[in-house]
Amino acid sequence: MTAANDRVGAVVTGLGTCLPKTVVTNDEVSRHLDTEPAWIHSRTGIERRRRVSQGTGTGDLAVAAGAAALKSAGRDGCDLVLLATTTPDRRCPATAPGVASRLGLAAAAFDLSAVCSGFVYGLTVASAMITAGGCDRALVIGADAYSSIVDPDDRTTAVVFGDGAGAVLLERGRTSDPGAVLHTELGSDGTGDDLITIPPHGEYLTMRGSDVYSRAVTTMTESARSVAGKVGWDMADVDAFVGHQANIRILKSVAKRLGLPSERVISNIADVGNTAAASIPLALADAAAEGRIGTGDRLVLTAFGGGLTWGSAAVVWSGAKPVREVRG
Ligand code: UT7
């Protein structure tokens, strides 16, 4: 970062997650579905996922992840709580104000709906608000409990989705600081709005998996390359690619197209499945905890999901120590 482009910006200072305690293995999923553990593992990379118990919802996971991110940053408050979710606790009001109150915060609070791209959308909105002076400190939480919208008898969705939450604390700093969110880019294509949807009057999520798959590979590749280019990084300069964890084969295809070696591709899909808006912060936290990302590393975060929506962020990692919680 040269002095010429050292400017005010948003900086990640804390990272927190929350996973439900109930683990559902491929063997368990296969017991009441027409599928096989080996099929699930070879086609998706997933070995297990987490599921909330009765009475636990998105808000509960979001509160725990938000508190964990504040603890990770050594802060006790913020003035914006932005919750990215497709599974709000209620249709009205938004879930974020209740999350803020339960965290003891009198903060601006709202939900953001961008399905699996929600975390990158939220990071973009909160970073822009911080940079513009609209707030000083923001919790960006991605939390989803897809078990509430997945048909347990639909093998195309029931095998892939899991529940969870992840959050970062963003604060105003300089783009030369470790943790800086250097650039983000978002996109959408509503002509694909029927590929991942809860149909009108429907109860459950439907997904045309193979159509989404091919769109995800091409779009995530273009988006990652574009955001890196905007901050002057060659892909060879990128220390870690943290993509939305929808399918290990998607991540491998994107990495191959980007020319990234497998050790720079972060994946925790085996343990958590596709956790929608929580996916990227959960992957970040596992990578940080395992020492796979460290202070000053150049990260490209790339998401893709229903809408269709997508987005990427170029972030220099802060070295924040993740706080990882487990709840009901
Ligand atoms: O998070 C938002 C973004 N989402 C994504 O990016 C999801 C992208 N899509 C995927 O990850 C994959 O498409 C899936 C994992 C959902 C499905 O894998 P696939 O390799 O694309 O399978 P497919 O839908 O092309 O189906 C291939 C075959 C079909 O059988 P036939 O027609 O070839 O006889 C399916 O009926 O696999 C069958 N199949 C299954 N078999 C066993 C589909 N799901 C299952 C299953 N177990 N769970």
Tab-separated table of C-alpha atoms and ligand atoms in Angstrom:
chain	number	residue	atom	x	y	z
A	1	MET	CA	0.000	0.000	0.000
A	2	THR	CA	1.616	3.278	-1.064
A	3	ALA	CA	1.095	6.568	0.743
A	4	ALA	CA	-0.853	7.782	-2.286
A	5	ASN	CA	-3.638	5.308	-1.710
A	6	ASP	CA	-3.485	5.251	2.085
A	7	ARG	CA	-6.914	6.592	2.969
A	8	VAL	CA	-9.696	6.269	5.528
A	9	GLY	CA	-11.380	2.884	5.354
A	10	ALA	CA	-12.990	0.022	7.242
A	11	VAL	CA	-10.767	-2.446	9.074
A	12	VAL	CA	-11.659	-5.901	10.409
A	13	THR	CA	-10.720	-6.006	14.101
A	14	GLY	CA	-12.692	-8.997	15.392
A	15	LEU	CA	-14.001	-12.354	14.197
A	16	GLY	CA	-16.548	-14.567	15.938
A	17	THR	CA	-18.631	-17.603	15.075
A	18	CYS	CA	-21.357	-19.774	16.501
A	19	LEU	CA	-22.258	-23.307	15.444
A	20	PRO	CA	-25.140	-25.342	16.817
A	21	LYS	CA	-23.964	-28.275	18.912
A	22	THR	CA	-25.901	-30.967	16.994
A	23	VAL	CA	-23.750	-32.626	14.319
A	24	VAL	CA	-25.559	-34.448	11.503
A	25	THR	CA	-23.315	-36.871	9.615
A	26	ASN	CA	-23.755	-38.117	6.052
A	27	ASP	CA	-24.691	-41.503	7.508
A	28	GLU	CA	-27.542	-39.931	9.461
A	29	VAL	CA	-28.798	-37.907	6.467
A	30	SER	CA	-28.702	-41.033	4.304
A	31	ARG	CA	-30.836	-43.030	6.726
A	32	HIS	CA	-34.081	-41.365	5.642
A	33	LEU	CA	-33.175	-40.080	2.157
A	34	ASP	CA	-32.544	-41.774	-1.186
A	35	THR	CA	-28.827	-40.962	-1.116
A	36	GLU	CA	-25.470	-42.414	-0.074
A	37	PRO	CA	-22.774	-40.992	2.220
A	38	ALA	CA	-20.189	-41.635	-0.505
A	39	TRP	CA	-22.299	-39.744	-3.084
A	40	ILE	CA	-22.602	-36.736	-0.780
A	41	HIS	CA	-18.885	-36.677	-0.020
A	42	SER	CA	-17.667	-37.181	-3.581
A	43	ARG	CA	-20.173	-34.736	-5.181
A	44	THR	CA	-19.954	-31.948	-2.542
A	45	GLY	CA	-17.010	-32.517	-0.164
A	46	ILE	CA	-19.410	-32.467	2.798
A	47	GLU	CA	-18.990	-34.989	5.624
A	48	ARG	CA	-21.168	-33.416	8.307
A	49	ARG	CA	-23.198	-30.311	9.019
A	50	ARG	CA	-24.734	-28.692	12.138
A	51	ARG	CA	-28.402	-28.306	12.896
A	52	VAL	CA	-30.100	-26.067	15.469
A	53	SER	CA	-32.310	-27.777	18.020
A	54	GLN	CA	-35.981	-26.930	18.500
A	55	GLY	CA	-36.328	-23.431	19.942
A	56	THR	CA	-32.995	-22.130	18.621
A	57	GLY	CA	-33.115	-19.773	15.650
A	58	THR	CA	-31.058	-17.435	13.496
A	59	GLY	CA	-31.209	-14.660	16.110
A	60	ASP	CA	-29.725	-16.911	18.797
A	61	LEU	CA	-26.804	-17.888	16.551
A	62	ALA	CA	-26.332	-14.256	15.496
A	63	VAL	CA	-26.198	-12.980	19.093
A	64	ALA	CA	-23.530	-15.540	20.017
A	65	ALA	CA	-21.452	-14.849	16.885
A	66	GLY	CA	-21.792	-11.072	17.364
A	67	ALA	CA	-20.728	-11.288	21.019
A	68	ALA	CA	-17.801	-13.483	19.975
A	69	ALA	CA	-16.649	-10.938	17.356
A	70	LEU	CA	-16.807	-8.103	19.921
A	71	LYS	CA	-14.808	-10.246	22.380
A	72	SER	CA	-12.274	-11.082	19.658
A	73	ALA	CA	-11.761	-7.350	19.066
A	74	GLY	CA	-11.710	-6.515	22.799
A	75	ARG	CA	-14.658	-4.137	22.318
A	76	ASP	CA	-17.925	-3.881	24.175
A	77	GLY	CA	-20.041	-2.082	21.629
A	78	CYS	CA	-20.680	-0.738	18.156
A	79	ASP	CA	-23.140	1.618	16.512
A	80	LEU	CA	-24.364	-0.597	13.638
A	81	VAL	CA	-25.565	-4.195	13.612
A	82	LEU	CA	-26.074	-5.535	10.103
A	83	LEU	CA	-27.469	-9.060	9.892
A	84	ALA	CA	-27.288	-10.896	6.574
A	85	THR	CA	-29.797	-13.746	6.574
A	86	THR	CA	-32.392	-15.586	4.499
A	87	THR	CA	-33.928	-17.149	7.588
A	88	PRO	CA	-34.989	-14.243	9.832
A	89	ASP	CA	-36.755	-15.260	13.036
A	90	ARG	CA	-39.915	-13.508	11.821
A	91	ARG	CA	-41.052	-11.906	8.573
A	92	CYS	CA	-41.565	-8.638	10.465
A	93	PRO	CA	-39.780	-7.006	12.190
A	94	ALA	CA	-36.186	-7.605	11.100
A	95	THR	CA	-34.111	-9.873	13.352
A	96	ALA	CA	-31.175	-7.431	13.729
A	97	PRO	CA	-32.766	-5.005	16.252
A	98	GLY	CA	-33.448	-7.871	18.658
A	99	VAL	CA	-29.896	-9.132	18.175
A	100	ALA	CA	-28.552	-5.643	18.956
A	101	SER	CA	-30.701	-5.381	22.114
A	102	ARG	CA	-29.626	-8.806	23.323
A	103	LEU	CA	-26.029	-7.653	22.867
A	104	GLY	CA	-26.858	-4.647	25.054
A	105	LEU	CA	-26.476	-2.220	22.171
A	106	ALA	CA	-28.560	0.793	21.219
A	107	ALA	CA	-27.298	0.619	17.638
A	108	ALA	CA	-28.734	1.094	14.179
A	109	ALA	CA	-29.787	-2.401	13.123
A	110	PHE	CA	-31.200	-3.960	9.990
A	111	ASP	CA	-31.360	-7.212	8.055
A	112	LEU	CA	-29.940	-7.656	4.591
A	113	SER	CA	-31.231	-10.292	2.191
A	114	ALA	CA	-28.743	-11.483	-0.430
A	115	VAL	CA	-28.912	-15.234	0.281
A	116	CYS	CA	-25.435	-16.861	0.213
A	117	SER	CA	-23.817	-13.563	-0.853
A	118	GLY	CA	-25.234	-11.768	2.197
A	119	PHE	CA	-21.996	-11.559	4.148
A	120	VAL	CA	-20.056	-9.924	1.287
A	121	TYR	CA	-23.008	-7.605	0.619
A	122	GLY	CA	-23.061	-6.712	4.325
A	123	LEU	CA	-19.307	-6.144	4.427
A	124	THR	CA	-19.681	-3.786	1.464
A	125	VAL	CA	-22.535	-1.757	2.970
A	126	ALA	CA	-20.957	-1.495	6.425
A	127	SER	CA	-17.523	-0.597	5.011
A	128	ALA	CA	-19.075	2.152	2.903
A	129	MET	CA	-20.963	3.533	5.913
A	130	ILE	CA	-17.825	3.550	8.044
A	131	THR	CA	-15.741	5.166	5.300
A	132	ALA	CA	-18.412	7.815	4.699
A	133	GLY	CA	-18.678	8.626	8.417
A	134	GLY	CA	-22.168	7.138	8.834
A	135	CYS	CA	-21.014	4.952	11.714
A	136	ASP	CA	-17.788	4.245	13.595
A	137	ARG	CA	-17.979	0.558	14.363
A	138	ALA	CA	-20.144	-2.131	12.803
A	139	LEU	CA	-20.922	-5.761	13.455
A	140	VAL	CA	-21.498	-7.588	10.179
A	141	ILE	CA	-23.147	-10.894	10.991
A	142	GLY	CA	-24.002	-13.672	8.537
A	143	ALA	CA	-26.403	-16.107	10.199
A	144	ASP	CA	-28.688	-18.735	8.740
A	145	ALA	CA	-30.695	-21.686	9.974
A	146	TYR	CA	-31.569	-23.328	6.651
A	147	SER	CA	-32.927	-26.348	8.515
A	148	SER	CA	-36.048	-24.181	8.922
A	149	ILE	CA	-36.562	-23.869	5.133
A	150	VAL	CA	-35.062	-27.095	3.763
A	151	ASP	CA	-37.414	-29.976	2.941
A	152	PRO	CA	-35.938	-32.942	4.846
A	153	ASP	CA	-37.196	-35.189	2.010
A	154	ASP	CA	-35.461	-33.213	-0.788
A	155	ARG	CA	-32.112	-34.871	-1.421
A	156	THR	CA	-30.793	-32.001	-3.556
A	157	THR	CA	-30.946	-29.547	-0.634
A	158	ALA	CA	-31.123	-31.638	2.559
A	159	VAL	CA	-27.645	-33.056	2.016
A	160	VAL	CA	-25.894	-29.721	1.436
A	161	PHE	CA	-27.184	-27.099	3.853
A	162	GLY	CA	-26.157	-26.609	7.483
A	163	ASP	CA	-26.895	-24.010	10.176
A	164	GLY	CA	-24.431	-21.495	11.642
A	165	ALA	CA	-23.336	-17.897	12.111
A	166	GLY	CA	-20.193	-15.836	11.691
A	167	ALA	CA	-19.438	-12.179	12.333
A	168	VAL	CA	-16.744	-9.572	11.938
A	169	LEU	CA	-16.320	-6.282	13.756
A	170	LEU	CA	-15.379	-3.440	11.423
A	171	GLU	CA	-13.877	-0.176	12.663
A	172	ARG	CA	-12.726	3.006	11.013
A	173	GLY	CA	-9.022	2.929	10.247
A	174	ARG	CA	-6.655	3.375	7.303
A	175	THR	CA	-6.419	1.292	4.172
A	176	SER	CA	-2.758	0.728	5.109
A	177	ASP	CA	-3.810	-0.994	8.371
A	178	PRO	CA	-3.840	-4.791	8.731
A	179	GLY	CA	-7.485	-5.824	8.421
A	180	ALA	CA	-8.314	-3.239	5.765
A	181	VAL	CA	-11.193	-3.954	3.416
A	182	LEU	CA	-9.496	-2.549	0.314
A	183	HIS	CA	-12.212	-3.025	-2.256
A	184	THR	CA	-15.487	-4.862	-2.791
A	185	GLU	CA	-17.598	-5.577	-5.861
A	186	LEU	CA	-21.157	-6.839	-5.999
A	187	GLY	CA	-23.396	-8.160	-8.766
A	188	SER	CA	-26.757	-9.728	-9.433
A	189	ASP	CA	-28.809	-11.320	-12.188
A	190	GLY	CA	-32.484	-11.599	-11.379
A	191	THR	CA	-33.183	-13.607	-14.526
A	192	GLY	CA	-31.893	-16.528	-12.463
A	193	ASP	CA	-34.232	-15.872	-9.542
A	194	ASP	CA	-35.950	-19.257	-9.924
A	195	LEU	CA	-32.733	-21.288	-9.572
A	196	ILE	CA	-32.665	-20.993	-5.776
A	197	THR	CA	-36.044	-19.999	-4.397
A	198	ILE	CA	-38.852	-20.570	-1.985
A	199	PRO	CA	-41.664	-20.556	-4.573
A	200	PRO	CA	-44.622	-18.211	-3.905
A	201	HIS	CA	-46.846	-19.834	-1.249
A	202	GLY	CA	-44.207	-22.573	-0.882
A	203	GLU	CA	-42.787	-23.646	2.423
A	204	TYR	CA	-39.439	-25.022	1.331
A	205	LEU	CA	-36.347	-23.942	-0.585
A	206	THR	CA	-35.842	-25.448	-4.048
A	207	MET	CA	-32.527	-25.424	-5.935
A	208	ARG	CA	-31.664	-26.320	-9.536
A	209	GLY	CA	-28.240	-27.449	-8.425
A	210	SER	CA	-26.449	-28.179	-11.680
A	211	ASP	CA	-27.610	-24.880	-13.284
A	212	VAL	CA	-26.402	-22.972	-10.234
A	213	TYR	CA	-23.145	-24.925	-10.244
A	214	SER	CA	-22.024	-23.811	-13.690
A	215	ARG	CA	-23.059	-20.189	-13.066
A	216	ALA	CA	-21.187	-20.246	-9.741
A	217	VAL	CA	-17.928	-21.426	-11.311
A	218	THR	CA	-17.800	-18.809	-14.071
A	219	THR	CA	-19.133	-15.904	-12.005
A	220	MET	CA	-16.989	-16.533	-8.923
A	221	THR	CA	-13.888	-16.770	-11.121
A	222	GLU	CA	-14.645	-13.457	-12.861
A	223	SER	CA	-15.594	-11.709	-9.616
A	224	ALA	CA	-12.458	-12.845	-7.743
A	225	ARG	CA	-10.188	-11.870	-10.631
A	226	SER	CA	-11.882	-8.499	-10.962
A	227	VAL	CA	-11.630	-7.478	-7.301
A	228	ALA	CA	-7.968	-8.527	-7.157
A	229	GLY	CA	-7.256	-6.519	-10.298
A	230	LYS	CA	-8.927	-3.422	-8.828
A	231	VAL	CA	-6.435	-3.364	-5.931
A	232	GLY	CA	-3.478	-4.169	-8.154
A	233	TRP	CA	-2.997	-7.786	-7.065
A	234	ASP	CA	-2.031	-10.566	-9.468
A	235	MET	CA	-3.631	-13.841	-8.464
A	236	ALA	CA	-0.081	-14.985	-7.658
A	237	ASP	CA	-0.047	-12.296	-4.899
A	238	VAL	CA	-3.176	-13.688	-3.223
A	239	ASP	CA	-2.322	-15.667	-0.086
A	240	ALA	CA	-5.757	-17.211	0.408
A	241	PHE	CA	-9.002	-17.531	-1.522
A	242	VAL	CA	-11.968	-17.753	0.847
A	243	GLY	CA	-14.958	-18.673	-1.310
A	244	HIS	CA	-18.539	-19.430	-0.389
A	245	GLN	CA	-18.578	-23.060	0.742
A	246	ALA	CA	-21.307	-24.498	-1.492
A	247	ASN	CA	-19.410	-27.382	-3.034
A	248	ILE	CA	-15.719	-28.363	-2.886
A	249	ARG	CA	-15.795	-29.053	-6.626
A	250	ILE	CA	-16.875	-25.454	-7.295
A	251	LEU	CA	-14.009	-24.131	-5.157
A	252	LYS	CA	-11.499	-26.388	-6.911
A	253	SER	CA	-12.727	-25.372	-10.374
A	254	VAL	CA	-12.579	-21.680	-9.517
A	255	ALA	CA	-9.076	-22.067	-8.045
A	256	LYS	CA	-7.879	-23.913	-11.134
A	257	ARG	CA	-9.206	-21.174	-13.424
A	258	LEU	CA	-7.534	-18.540	-11.242
A	259	GLY	CA	-4.251	-20.469	-11.223
A	260	LEU	CA	-4.303	-20.771	-7.425
A	261	PRO	CA	-2.586	-23.785	-5.831
A	262	SER	CA	-4.818	-25.884	-3.574
A	263	GLU	CA	-3.004	-24.830	-0.385
A	264	ARG	CA	-4.264	-21.265	-0.941
A	265	VAL	CA	-7.889	-22.376	-1.136
A	266	ILE	CA	-9.646	-22.263	2.226
A	267	SER	CA	-12.320	-24.881	2.792
A	268	ASN	CA	-14.196	-26.108	5.844
A	269	ILE	CA	-17.191	-27.471	3.909
A	270	ALA	CA	-16.441	-31.023	5.098
A	271	ASP	CA	-17.341	-29.989	8.665
A	272	VAL	CA	-20.171	-27.492	8.237
A	273	GLY	CA	-21.721	-27.927	4.762
A	274	ASN	CA	-23.234	-24.935	3.015
A	275	THR	CA	-24.112	-22.438	5.754
A	276	ALA	CA	-25.342	-19.705	3.369
A	277	ALA	CA	-24.622	-16.200	4.760
A	278	ALA	CA	-22.446	-17.660	7.530
A	279	SER	CA	-20.202	-19.539	5.139
A	280	ILE	CA	-17.359	-17.068	4.548
A	281	PRO	CA	-16.870	-15.870	8.155
A	282	LEU	CA	-17.002	-19.498	9.372
A	283	ALA	CA	-14.322	-20.437	6.817
A	284	LEU	CA	-12.239	-17.389	7.808
A	285	ALA	CA	-12.420	-18.322	11.493
A	286	ASP	CA	-11.355	-21.916	10.902
A	287	ALA	CA	-8.504	-20.753	8.649
A	288	ALA	CA	-7.330	-18.222	11.252
A	289	ALA	CA	-7.596	-20.741	14.094
A	290	GLU	CA	-5.543	-23.266	12.095
A	291	GLY	CA	-2.898	-20.635	11.246
A	292	ARG	CA	-3.676	-20.881	7.523
A	293	ILE	CA	-4.112	-17.094	7.348
A	294	GLY	CA	-2.005	-14.594	9.257
A	295	THR	CA	-1.424	-10.876	9.721
A	296	GLY	CA	-0.842	-9.066	6.441
A	297	ASP	CA	-2.048	-11.908	4.205
A	298	ARG	CA	-3.902	-10.853	1.067
A	299	LEU	CA	-7.320	-12.465	0.988
A	300	VAL	CA	-9.954	-12.611	-1.713
A	301	LEU	CA	-13.420	-13.419	-0.345
A	302	THR	CA	-15.934	-14.460	-3.010
A	303	ALA	CA	-19.589	-15.374	-2.605
A	304	PHE	CA	-22.318	-16.585	-4.939
A	305	GLY	CA	-25.931	-17.463	-4.262
A	306	GLY	CA	-29.627	-17.052	-4.781
A	307	GLY	CA	-30.919	-13.984	-6.535
A	308	LEU	CA	-28.712	-14.667	-8.323
A	309	THR	CA	-26.252	-12.558	-6.352
A	310	TRP	CA	-22.494	-12.519	-6.024
A	311	GLY	CA	-19.692	-10.426	-4.613
A	312	SER	CA	-15.997	-10.313	-3.771
A	313	ALA	CA	-13.848	-8.440	-1.297
A	314	ALA	CA	-10.086	-7.839	-1.237
A	315	VAL	CA	-9.028	-7.794	2.402
A	316	VAL	CA	-5.622	-7.659	4.094
A	317	TRP	CA	-5.954	-9.965	7.086
A	318	SER	CA	-5.620	-8.346	10.513
A	319	GLY	CA	-4.493	-11.325	12.509
A	320	ALA	CA	-7.662	-11.109	14.619
A	321	LYS	CA	-7.945	-14.183	16.856
A	322	PRO	CA	-11.315	-15.818	16.227
A	323	VAL	CA	-13.640	-16.592	19.105
A	324	ARG	CA	-15.700	-19.678	18.242
A	325	GLU	CA	-18.842	-20.532	20.206
A	326	VAL	CA	-21.173	-23.531	20.241
A	327	ARG	CA	-24.878	-23.171	21.157
A	328	GLY	CA	-28.126	-25.141	21.146
B	1	UT7	O1	-25.258	-21.777	-1.892
B	1	UT7	C1	-25.731	-21.100	-3.025
B	1	UT7	C2	-25.103	-21.598	-4.262
B	1	UT7	N1	-25.358	-23.005	-4.422
B	1	UT7	C3	-24.551	-23.726	-5.146
B	1	UT7	O2	-23.590	-23.215	-5.661
B	1	UT7	C4	-24.936	-25.182	-5.341
B	1	UT7	C5	-24.347	-25.689	-6.609
B	1	UT7	N2	-24.776	-27.036	-6.935
B	1	UT7	C6	-24.247	-28.138	-6.365
B	1	UT7	O3	-23.462	-28.077	-5.449
B	1	UT7	C7	-24.601	-29.451	-6.980
B	1	UT7	O4	-25.335	-29.210	-8.167
B	1	UT7	C8	-25.422	-30.406	-6.078
B	1	UT7	C9	-24.547	-30.920	-4.953
B	1	UT7	C10	-26.623	-29.700	-5.498
B	1	UT7	C11	-25.871	-31.592	-6.892
B	1	UT7	O5	-24.734	-32.262	-7.471
B	1	UT7	P1	-24.636	-32.515	-9.056
B	1	UT7	O6	-23.392	-33.251	-9.254
B	1	UT7	O7	-24.776	-31.207	-9.768
B	1	UT7	O8	-25.880	-33.429	-9.333
B	1	UT7	P2	-27.042	-33.218	-10.386
B	1	UT7	O9	-28.077	-32.308	-9.833
B	1	UT7	O10	-26.476	-32.924	-11.749
B	1	UT7	O11	-27.607	-34.699	-10.434
B	1	UT7	C12	-26.800	-35.802	-10.911
B	1	UT7	C13	-27.499	-37.086	-10.515
B	1	UT7	C14	-28.987	-37.075	-10.862
B	1	UT7	O12	-29.348	-38.393	-11.212
B	1	UT7	P3	-29.486	-38.809	-12.757
B	1	UT7	O13	-30.513	-37.887	-13.312
B	1	UT7	O14	-28.120	-38.604	-13.348
B	1	UT7	O15	-29.915	-40.232	-12.672
B	1	UT7	C15	-29.627	-36.702	-9.529
B	1	UT7	O16	-30.946	-37.204	-9.446
B	1	UT7	O17	-27.409	-37.244	-9.087
B	1	UT7	C16	-28.714	-37.398	-8.561
B	1	UT7	N3	-28.735	-36.830	-7.235
B	1	UT7	C17	-28.411	-37.519	-6.147
B	1	UT7	N4	-28.039	-38.806	-5.984
B	1	UT7	C18	-27.771	-39.226	-4.726
B	1	UT7	C19	-29.024	-35.557	-6.868
B	1	UT7	N5	-28.889	-35.422	-5.539
B	1	UT7	C20	-28.523	-36.624	-5.067
B	1	UT7	C21	-28.234	-37.119	-3.788
B	1	UT7	N6	-27.857	-38.427	-3.657
B	1	UT7	N7	-28.289	-36.367	-2.682
